[in-house]
PDB file of C-alpha atoms in Angstrom:
ATOM      1  CA  ASP A   1      44.680  23.334 134.407  1.00  0.00           C
ATOM      2  CA  ILE A   2      47.607  24.389 136.687  1.00  0.00           C
ATOM      3  CA  GLN A   3      49.424  21.211 138.019  1.00  0.00           C
ATOM      4  CA  MET A   4      51.063  21.620 141.438  1.00  0.00           C
ATOM      5  CA  THR A   5      53.963  19.415 142.292  1.00  0.00           C
ATOM      6  CA  GLN A   6      54.966  19.055 145.962  1.00  0.00           C
ATOM      7  CA  SER A   7      58.071  17.489 147.106  1.00  0.00           C
ATOM      8  CA  PRO A   8      59.068  15.616 149.273  1.00  0.00           C
ATOM      9  CA  ALA A   9      56.112  13.504 149.486  1.00  0.00           C
ATOM     10  CA  SER A  10      56.970  12.602 153.159  1.00  0.00           C
ATOM     11  CA  LEU A  11      59.871  13.477 155.589  1.00  0.00           C
ATOM     12  CA  SER A  12      60.739  12.985 159.187  1.00  0.00           C
ATOM     13  CA  ALA A  13      62.488  15.856 161.186  1.00  0.00           C
ATOM     14  CA  SER A  14      63.963  16.129 164.585  1.00  0.00           C
ATOM     15  CA  LEU A  15      62.672  18.321 167.079  1.00  0.00           C
ATOM     16  CA  GLY A  16      64.314  21.679 166.343  1.00  0.00           C
ATOM     17  CA  GLU A  17      65.385  20.894 163.093  1.00  0.00           C
ATOM     18  CA  THR A  18      64.610  23.288 159.960  1.00  0.00           C
ATOM     19  CA  VAL A  19      62.223  21.815 157.318  1.00  0.00           C
ATOM     20  CA  THR A  20      61.679  22.887 154.011  1.00  0.00           C
ATOM     21  CA  ILE A  21      58.731  21.625 151.571  1.00  0.00           C
ATOM     22  CA  GLN A  22      58.892  22.551 147.941  1.00  0.00           C
ATOM     23  CA  CYS A  23      56.122  23.195 145.603  1.00  0.00           C
ATOM     24  CA  GLN A  24      56.235  23.877 141.851  1.00  0.00           C
ATOM     25  CA  ALA A  25      53.368  25.149 139.690  1.00  0.00           C
ATOM     26  CA  SER A  26      53.148  24.114 135.894  1.00  0.00           C
ATOM     27  CA  GLU A  27      52.919  27.755 134.979  1.00  0.00           C
ATOM     28  CA  ASP A  28      53.936  31.133 136.654  1.00  0.00           C
ATOM     29  CA  ILE A  29      51.357  31.718 139.272  1.00  0.00           C
ATOM     30  CA  TYR A  30      52.462  35.249 140.382  1.00  0.00           C
ATOM     31  CA  SER A  31      52.587  34.466 143.913  1.00  0.00           C
ATOM     32  CA  GLY A  32      48.990  33.200 143.980  1.00  0.00           C
ATOM     33  CA  LEU A  33      49.899  30.640 146.464  1.00  0.00           C
ATOM     34  CA  ALA A  34      48.934  29.335 149.769  1.00  0.00           C
ATOM     35  CA  TRP A  35      49.953  26.692 152.319  1.00  0.00           C
ATOM     36  CA  TYR A  36      47.682  24.706 154.619  1.00  0.00           C
ATOM     37  CA  GLN A  37      48.438  22.157 157.336  1.00  0.00           C
ATOM     38  CA  GLN A  38      46.091  19.282 157.947  1.00  0.00           C
ATOM     39  CA  LYS A  39      46.113  17.002 161.082  1.00  0.00           C
ATOM     40  CA  PRO A  40      44.419  13.505 160.925  1.00  0.00           C
ATOM     41  CA  GLY A  41      40.481  13.796 161.006  1.00  0.00           C
ATOM     42  CA  LYS A  42      40.909  17.570 161.072  1.00  0.00           C
ATOM     43  CA  SER A  43      39.977  20.210 158.170  1.00  0.00           C
ATOM     44  CA  PRO A  44      43.003  22.075 156.750  1.00  0.00           C
ATOM     45  CA  GLN A  45      44.057  25.114 158.290  1.00  0.00           C
ATOM     46  CA  LEU A  46      45.675  28.174 156.457  1.00  0.00           C
ATOM     47  CA  LEU A  47      49.335  29.153 157.228  1.00  0.00           C
ATOM     48  CA  ILE A  48      50.512  31.206 154.353  1.00  0.00           C
ATOM     49  CA  TYR A  49      48.734  33.245 151.610  1.00  0.00           C
ATOM     50  CA  GLY A  50      50.019  35.352 148.912  1.00  0.00           C
ATOM     51  CA  ALA A  51      53.252  32.923 148.786  1.00  0.00           C
ATOM     52  CA  SER A  52      54.758  34.741 151.984  1.00  0.00           C
ATOM     53  CA  SER A  53      52.061  36.441 154.269  1.00  0.00           C
ATOM     54  CA  LEU A  54      51.849  34.703 157.560  1.00  0.00           C
ATOM     55  CA  GLN A  55      48.088  34.015 158.524  1.00  0.00           C
ATOM     56  CA  ASP A  56      47.130  35.540 161.947  1.00  0.00           C
ATOM     57  CA  GLY A  57      47.711  33.220 164.753  1.00  0.00           C
ATOM     58  CA  VAL A  58      50.256  30.959 163.044  1.00  0.00           C
ATOM     59  CA  PRO A  59      53.603  30.619 164.766  1.00  0.00           C
ATOM     60  CA  SER A  60      56.471  32.716 163.445  1.00  0.00           C
ATOM     61  CA  ARG A  61      58.703  29.598 162.784  1.00  0.00           C
ATOM     62  CA  PHE A  62      56.447  29.060 159.627  1.00  0.00           C
ATOM     63  CA  SER A  63      57.636  31.117 156.600  1.00  0.00           C
ATOM     64  CA  GLY A  64      56.752  31.131 152.834  1.00  0.00           C
ATOM     65  CA  SER A  65      58.805  32.101 149.957  1.00  0.00           C
ATOM     66  CA  GLY A  66      59.170  31.873 146.314  1.00  0.00           C
ATOM     67  CA  SER A  67      57.771  33.477 142.897  1.00  0.00           C
ATOM     68  CA  GLY A  68      57.088  32.513 139.342  1.00  0.00           C
ATOM     69  CA  THR A  69      56.625  28.602 139.389  1.00  0.00           C
ATOM     70  CA  GLN A  70      58.662  27.692 142.345  1.00  0.00           C
ATOM     71  CA  TYR A  71      57.709  28.066 145.944  1.00  0.00           C
ATOM     72  CA  SER A  72      58.654  26.761 149.444  1.00  0.00           C
ATOM     73  CA  LEU A  73      57.399  26.481 153.102  1.00  0.00           C
ATOM     74  CA  LYS A  74      59.906  26.596 155.831  1.00  0.00           C
ATOM     75  CA  ILE A  75      59.484  25.554 159.391  1.00  0.00           C
ATOM     76  CA  SER A  76      62.426  27.097 161.342  1.00  0.00           C
ATOM     77  CA  SER A  77      62.416  24.847 164.308  1.00  0.00           C
ATOM     78  CA  MET A  78      60.320  21.561 164.004  1.00  0.00           C
ATOM     79  CA  GLN A  79      57.914  21.200 167.015  1.00  0.00           C
ATOM     80  CA  THR A  80      55.744  18.072 167.774  1.00  0.00           C
ATOM     81  CA  GLU A  81      52.559  19.716 166.887  1.00  0.00           C
ATOM     82  CA  ASP A  82      53.936  20.626 163.687  1.00  0.00           C
ATOM     83  CA  GLU A  83      53.306  17.053 162.478  1.00  0.00           C
ATOM     84  CA  GLY A  84      50.550  16.564 159.677  1.00  0.00           C
ATOM     85  CA  VAL A  85      50.177  16.925 155.951  1.00  0.00           C
ATOM     86  CA  TYR A  86      51.050  19.971 154.264  1.00  0.00           C
ATOM     87  CA  PHE A  87      49.255  21.181 150.906  1.00  0.00           C
ATOM     88  CA  CYS A  88      50.083  23.711 148.736  1.00  0.00           C
ATOM     89  CA  GLN A  89      47.332  25.664 146.839  1.00  0.00           C
ATOM     90  CA  GLN A  90      47.243  28.095 143.515  1.00  0.00           C
ATOM     91  CA  GLY A  91      44.514  30.651 143.527  1.00  0.00           C
ATOM     92  CA  LEU A  92      45.415  32.192 140.121  1.00  0.00           C
ATOM     93  CA  LYS A  93      43.258  30.274 137.735  1.00  0.00           C
ATOM     94  CA  TYR A  94      40.444  28.329 137.712  1.00  0.00           C
ATOM     95  CA  PRO A  95      40.025  25.605 138.817  1.00  0.00           C
ATOM     96  CA  PHE A  96      41.996  26.198 142.076  1.00  0.00           C
ATOM     97  CA  THR A  97      44.221  23.368 142.640  1.00  0.00           C
ATOM     98  CA  PHE A  98      46.135  21.784 145.380  1.00  0.00           C
ATOM     99  CA  GLY A  99      49.532  19.792 145.670  1.00  0.00           C
ATOM    100  CA  SER A 100      49.359  16.130 146.656  1.00  0.00           C
ATOM    101  CA  GLY A 101      50.732  16.635 149.921  1.00  0.00           C
ATOM    102  CA  THR A 102      53.776  16.172 152.170  1.00  0.00           C
ATOM    103  CA  LYS A 103      53.416  14.207 155.243  1.00  0.00           C
ATOM    104  CA  LEU A 104      55.700  15.556 158.030  1.00  0.00           C
ATOM    105  CA  GLU A 105      56.597  13.395 161.030  1.00  0.00           C
ATOM    106  CA  ILE A 106      58.902  13.665 164.066  1.00  0.00           C
ATOM    107  CA  LYS A 107      61.917  11.614 163.981  1.00  0.00           C
TER     108      LYS A 107
ATOM    109  CA  GLN B   1      33.945  34.329 165.567  1.00  0.00           C
ATOM    110  CA  VAL B   2      33.922  33.040 161.983  1.00  0.00           C
ATOM    111  CA  GLN B   3      32.494  29.562 161.846  1.00  0.00           C
ATOM    112  CA  LEU B   4      31.475  27.135 159.019  1.00  0.00           C
ATOM    113  CA  LYS B   5      29.634  23.901 159.443  1.00  0.00           C
ATOM    114  CA  GLU B   6      28.761  21.553 156.597  1.00  0.00           C
ATOM    115  CA  SER B   7      25.601  19.060 157.314  1.00  0.00           C
ATOM    116  CA  GLY B   8      23.983  16.385 154.981  1.00  0.00           C
ATOM    117  CA  PRO B   9      23.392  12.610 154.570  1.00  0.00           C
ATOM    118  CA  GLY B  10      26.368  10.592 155.500  1.00  0.00           C
ATOM    119  CA  LEU B  11      25.214   7.991 152.849  1.00  0.00           C
ATOM    120  CA  VAL B  12      23.933   8.319 149.341  1.00  0.00           C
ATOM    121  CA  GLN B  13      22.941   5.656 146.793  1.00  0.00           C
ATOM    122  CA  PRO B  14      24.761   5.628 143.306  1.00  0.00           C
ATOM    123  CA  SER B  15      23.172   7.773 140.476  1.00  0.00           C
ATOM    124  CA  GLN B  16      21.206   9.781 143.352  1.00  0.00           C
ATOM    125  CA  THR B  17      21.803  13.412 144.116  1.00  0.00           C
ATOM    126  CA  LEU B  18      23.850  14.952 147.092  1.00  0.00           C
ATOM    127  CA  SER B  19      22.365  17.799 148.971  1.00  0.00           C
ATOM    128  CA  LEU B  20      24.664  19.410 151.556  1.00  0.00           C
ATOM    129  CA  THR B  21      24.383  22.724 153.519  1.00  0.00           C
ATOM    130  CA  CYS B  22      27.087  24.979 154.986  1.00  0.00           C
ATOM    131  CA  THR B  23      25.936  26.985 157.697  1.00  0.00           C
ATOM    132  CA  VAL B  24      28.225  30.003 158.548  1.00  0.00           C
ATOM    133  CA  ALA B  25      28.283  32.377 161.461  1.00  0.00           C
ATOM    134  CA  GLY B  26      30.561  35.377 162.252  1.00  0.00           C
ATOM    135  CA  PHE B  27      30.597  36.909 158.620  1.00  0.00           C
ATOM    136  CA  SER B  28      27.957  37.714 156.238  1.00  0.00           C
ATOM    137  CA  LEU B  29      27.481  35.991 152.814  1.00  0.00           C
ATOM    138  CA  THR B  30      26.848  39.519 151.166  1.00  0.00           C
ATOM    139  CA  SER B  31      30.599  40.282 151.946  1.00  0.00           C
ATOM    140  CA  TYR B  32      32.459  37.014 151.508  1.00  0.00           C
ATOM    141  CA  ASN B  33      32.499  34.175 149.121  1.00  0.00           C
ATOM    142  CA  VAL B  34      32.360  30.512 149.923  1.00  0.00           C
ATOM    143  CA  HIS B  35      34.088  27.482 148.293  1.00  0.00           C
ATOM    144  CA  TRP B  36      33.312  23.999 148.631  1.00  0.00           C
ATOM    145  CA  VAL B  37      36.355  21.526 148.510  1.00  0.00           C
ATOM    146  CA  ARG B  38      36.237  17.724 148.829  1.00  0.00           C
ATOM    147  CA  GLN B  39      38.569  15.140 149.817  1.00  0.00           C
ATOM    148  CA  PRO B  40      38.553  11.307 149.159  1.00  0.00           C
ATOM    149  CA  PRO B  41      39.637   9.135 151.931  1.00  0.00           C
ATOM    150  CA  GLY B  42      43.466   9.256 152.315  1.00  0.00           C
ATOM    151  CA  LYS B  43      43.812  11.424 149.179  1.00  0.00           C
ATOM    152  CA  GLY B  44      44.260  15.169 148.200  1.00  0.00           C
ATOM    153  CA  LEU B  45      42.061  18.117 147.956  1.00  0.00           C
ATOM    154  CA  GLU B  46      39.777  19.038 145.012  1.00  0.00           C
ATOM    155  CA  TRP B  47      38.232  22.618 144.704  1.00  0.00           C
ATOM    156  CA  MET B  48      34.878  21.995 143.588  1.00  0.00           C
ATOM    157  CA  GLY B  49      33.397  25.592 143.115  1.00  0.00           C
ATOM    158  CA  VAL B  50      32.598  28.752 144.535  1.00  0.00           C
ATOM    159  CA  ILE B  51      29.655  31.202 145.166  1.00  0.00           C
ATOM    160  CA  TRP B  52      30.475  34.962 145.177  1.00  0.00           C
ATOM    161  CA  ASN B  53      29.116  37.522 147.664  1.00  0.00           C
ATOM    162  CA  THR B  54      27.393  38.633 144.520  1.00  0.00           C
ATOM    163  CA  GLY B  55      25.560  35.412 144.307  1.00  0.00           C
ATOM    164  CA  GLY B  56      27.459  34.552 140.914  1.00  0.00           C
ATOM    165  CA  THR B  57      29.180  31.125 140.658  1.00  0.00           C
ATOM    166  CA  ARG B  58      32.273  29.395 139.259  1.00  0.00           C
ATOM    167  CA  TYR B  59      32.590  25.431 138.950  1.00  0.00           C
ATOM    168  CA  ASN B  60      35.419  23.103 138.362  1.00  0.00           C
ATOM    169  CA  SER B  61      34.709  22.113 134.662  1.00  0.00           C
ATOM    170  CA  ALA B  62      35.376  18.547 135.930  1.00  0.00           C
ATOM    171  CA  LEU B  63      31.943  18.544 137.879  1.00  0.00           C
ATOM    172  CA  LYS B  64      30.227  21.316 136.240  1.00  0.00           C
ATOM    173  CA  SER B  65      27.564  19.375 134.446  1.00  0.00           C
ATOM    174  CA  ARG B  66      26.730  17.719 137.905  1.00  0.00           C
ATOM    175  CA  LEU B  67      27.063  20.591 140.575  1.00  0.00           C
ATOM    176  CA  SER B  68      25.215  23.480 141.644  1.00  0.00           C
ATOM    177  CA  ILE B  69      25.850  25.869 144.286  1.00  0.00           C
ATOM    178  CA  SER B  70      23.464  28.483 145.644  1.00  0.00           C
ATOM    179  CA  LYS B  71      22.745  30.296 148.854  1.00  0.00           C
ATOM    180  CA  ASP B  72      20.142  31.683 151.203  1.00  0.00           C
ATOM    181  CA  THR B  73      21.649  34.799 152.605  1.00  0.00           C
ATOM    182  CA  SER B  74      19.039  35.585 155.066  1.00  0.00           C
ATOM    183  CA  LYS B  75      19.809  32.225 156.618  1.00  0.00           C
ATOM    184  CA  SER B  76      23.396  32.325 156.383  1.00  0.00           C
ATOM    185  CA  GLN B  77      23.612  29.075 154.252  1.00  0.00           C
ATOM    186  CA  VAL B  78      25.109  28.115 151.185  1.00  0.00           C
ATOM    187  CA  PHE B  79      23.918  24.895 149.487  1.00  0.00           C
ATOM    188  CA  LEU B  80      25.608  22.334 147.229  1.00  0.00           C
ATOM    189  CA  LYS B  81      23.976  19.855 145.121  1.00  0.00           C
ATOM    190  CA  MET B  82      25.670  17.198 142.901  1.00  0.00           C
ATOM    191  CA  ASN B  83      23.712  14.718 140.914  1.00  0.00           C
ATOM    192  CA  SER B  84      24.643  11.512 139.379  1.00  0.00           C
ATOM    193  CA  LEU B  85      26.741  10.277 142.309  1.00  0.00           C
ATOM    194  CA  GLN B  86      29.323   7.700 141.769  1.00  0.00           C
ATOM    195  CA  THR B  87      31.431   5.712 144.130  1.00  0.00           C
ATOM    196  CA  GLU B  88      34.304   7.950 143.396  1.00  0.00           C
ATOM    197  CA  ASP B  89      32.267  10.873 144.918  1.00  0.00           C
ATOM    198  CA  THR B  90      33.117   9.053 148.315  1.00  0.00           C
ATOM    199  CA  ALA B  91      34.937  12.068 150.153  1.00  0.00           C
ATOM    200  CA  THR B  92      34.808  14.531 152.969  1.00  0.00           C
ATOM    201  CA  TYR B  93      33.253  17.575 151.740  1.00  0.00           C
ATOM    202  CA  TYR B  94      34.306  21.042 153.183  1.00  0.00           C
ATOM    203  CA  CYS B  95      33.055  24.543 152.847  1.00  0.00           C
ATOM    204  CA  ALA B  96      35.520  27.211 153.341  1.00  0.00           C
ATOM    205  CA  ARG B  97      35.503  30.965 153.330  1.00  0.00           C
ATOM    206  CA  GLY B  98      37.678  32.566 150.488  1.00  0.00           C
ATOM    207  CA  ARG B  99      39.745  35.534 150.501  1.00  0.00           C
ATOM    208  CA  TYR B 100      42.082  37.057 147.807  1.00  0.00           C
ATOM    209  CA  TYR B 101      45.444  38.492 148.052  1.00  0.00           C
ATOM    210  CA  SER B 102      47.641  37.809 144.937  1.00  0.00           C
ATOM    211  CA  GLY B 103      45.224  34.580 144.455  1.00  0.00           C
ATOM    212  CA  TYR B 104      42.578  33.061 146.162  1.00  0.00           C
ATOM    213  CA  TYR B 105      42.766  31.310 149.363  1.00  0.00           C
ATOM    214  CA  PHE B 106      40.715  29.951 152.163  1.00  0.00           C
ATOM    215  CA  ASP B 107      41.242  31.171 155.758  1.00  0.00           C
ATOM    216  CA  TYR B 108      38.432  29.400 157.506  1.00  0.00           C
ATOM    217  CA  TRP B 109      37.192  25.998 156.788  1.00  0.00           C
ATOM    218  CA  GLY B 110      34.278  23.880 158.334  1.00  0.00           C
ATOM    219  CA  GLN B 111      34.809  20.705 159.935  1.00  0.00           C
ATOM    220  CA  GLY B 112      33.679  18.613 156.910  1.00  0.00           C
ATOM    221  CA  VAL B 113      31.006  15.972 156.240  1.00  0.00           C
ATOM    222  CA  MET B 114      31.938  12.483 155.172  1.00  0.00           C
ATOM    223  CA  VAL B 115      29.689  11.353 152.267  1.00  0.00           C
ATOM    224  CA  THR B 116      29.814   7.503 151.225  1.00  0.00           C
ATOM    225  CA  VAL B 117      28.000   6.495 147.708  1.00  0.00           C
ATOM    226  CA  SER B 118      27.041   2.938 148.125  1.00  0.00           C
ATOM    227  CA  SER B 119      24.225   0.818 147.762  1.00  0.00           C
TER     228      SER B 119
END
């Protein structure tokens, strides 16, 4: 199985700060990567697919980049509503696998 | 609009079979695939399996021997059955619509159904 390693496990950011979350795959996943945000008691919501494509309705302060085994999610200006847990997911090989999550809080 | 909703028992006894239903709206099961993903309390996400628009299935090998996914296209419903449940199967179970762009991803999710395995 492809292992997805996310970092950091948690972080806190001030309003307006730029935040970057990293995701490393155990093998090349050829941009088959998605990012999700999950808030307490809610289901995950898609932010980014294909490593860098923004899902409809997602604010433009979210962006994704990367290739090969290294990917990142950037929030250009942290807002209070961005608090939550962020997961990466590879969709190239079965079984599809998720990172362990990054908990993002407001400082 | 696109909606998915899971339903099923909240409590299942150990060694019994779990049966869940995912009812979808706003899209056809003949055009889209539906995946099942679960999340133990306070933990990460585990992909369980998929039923394709064609009716074919693919399962996580870790669950393959216990898991079955089927659908009734006319009722817009997808079914999950998993046998020999143990306490470690306690989780919130989600169904999600699958899409493909460089890889598979999930663009719409149900609200989830919490299943507790306990006697």
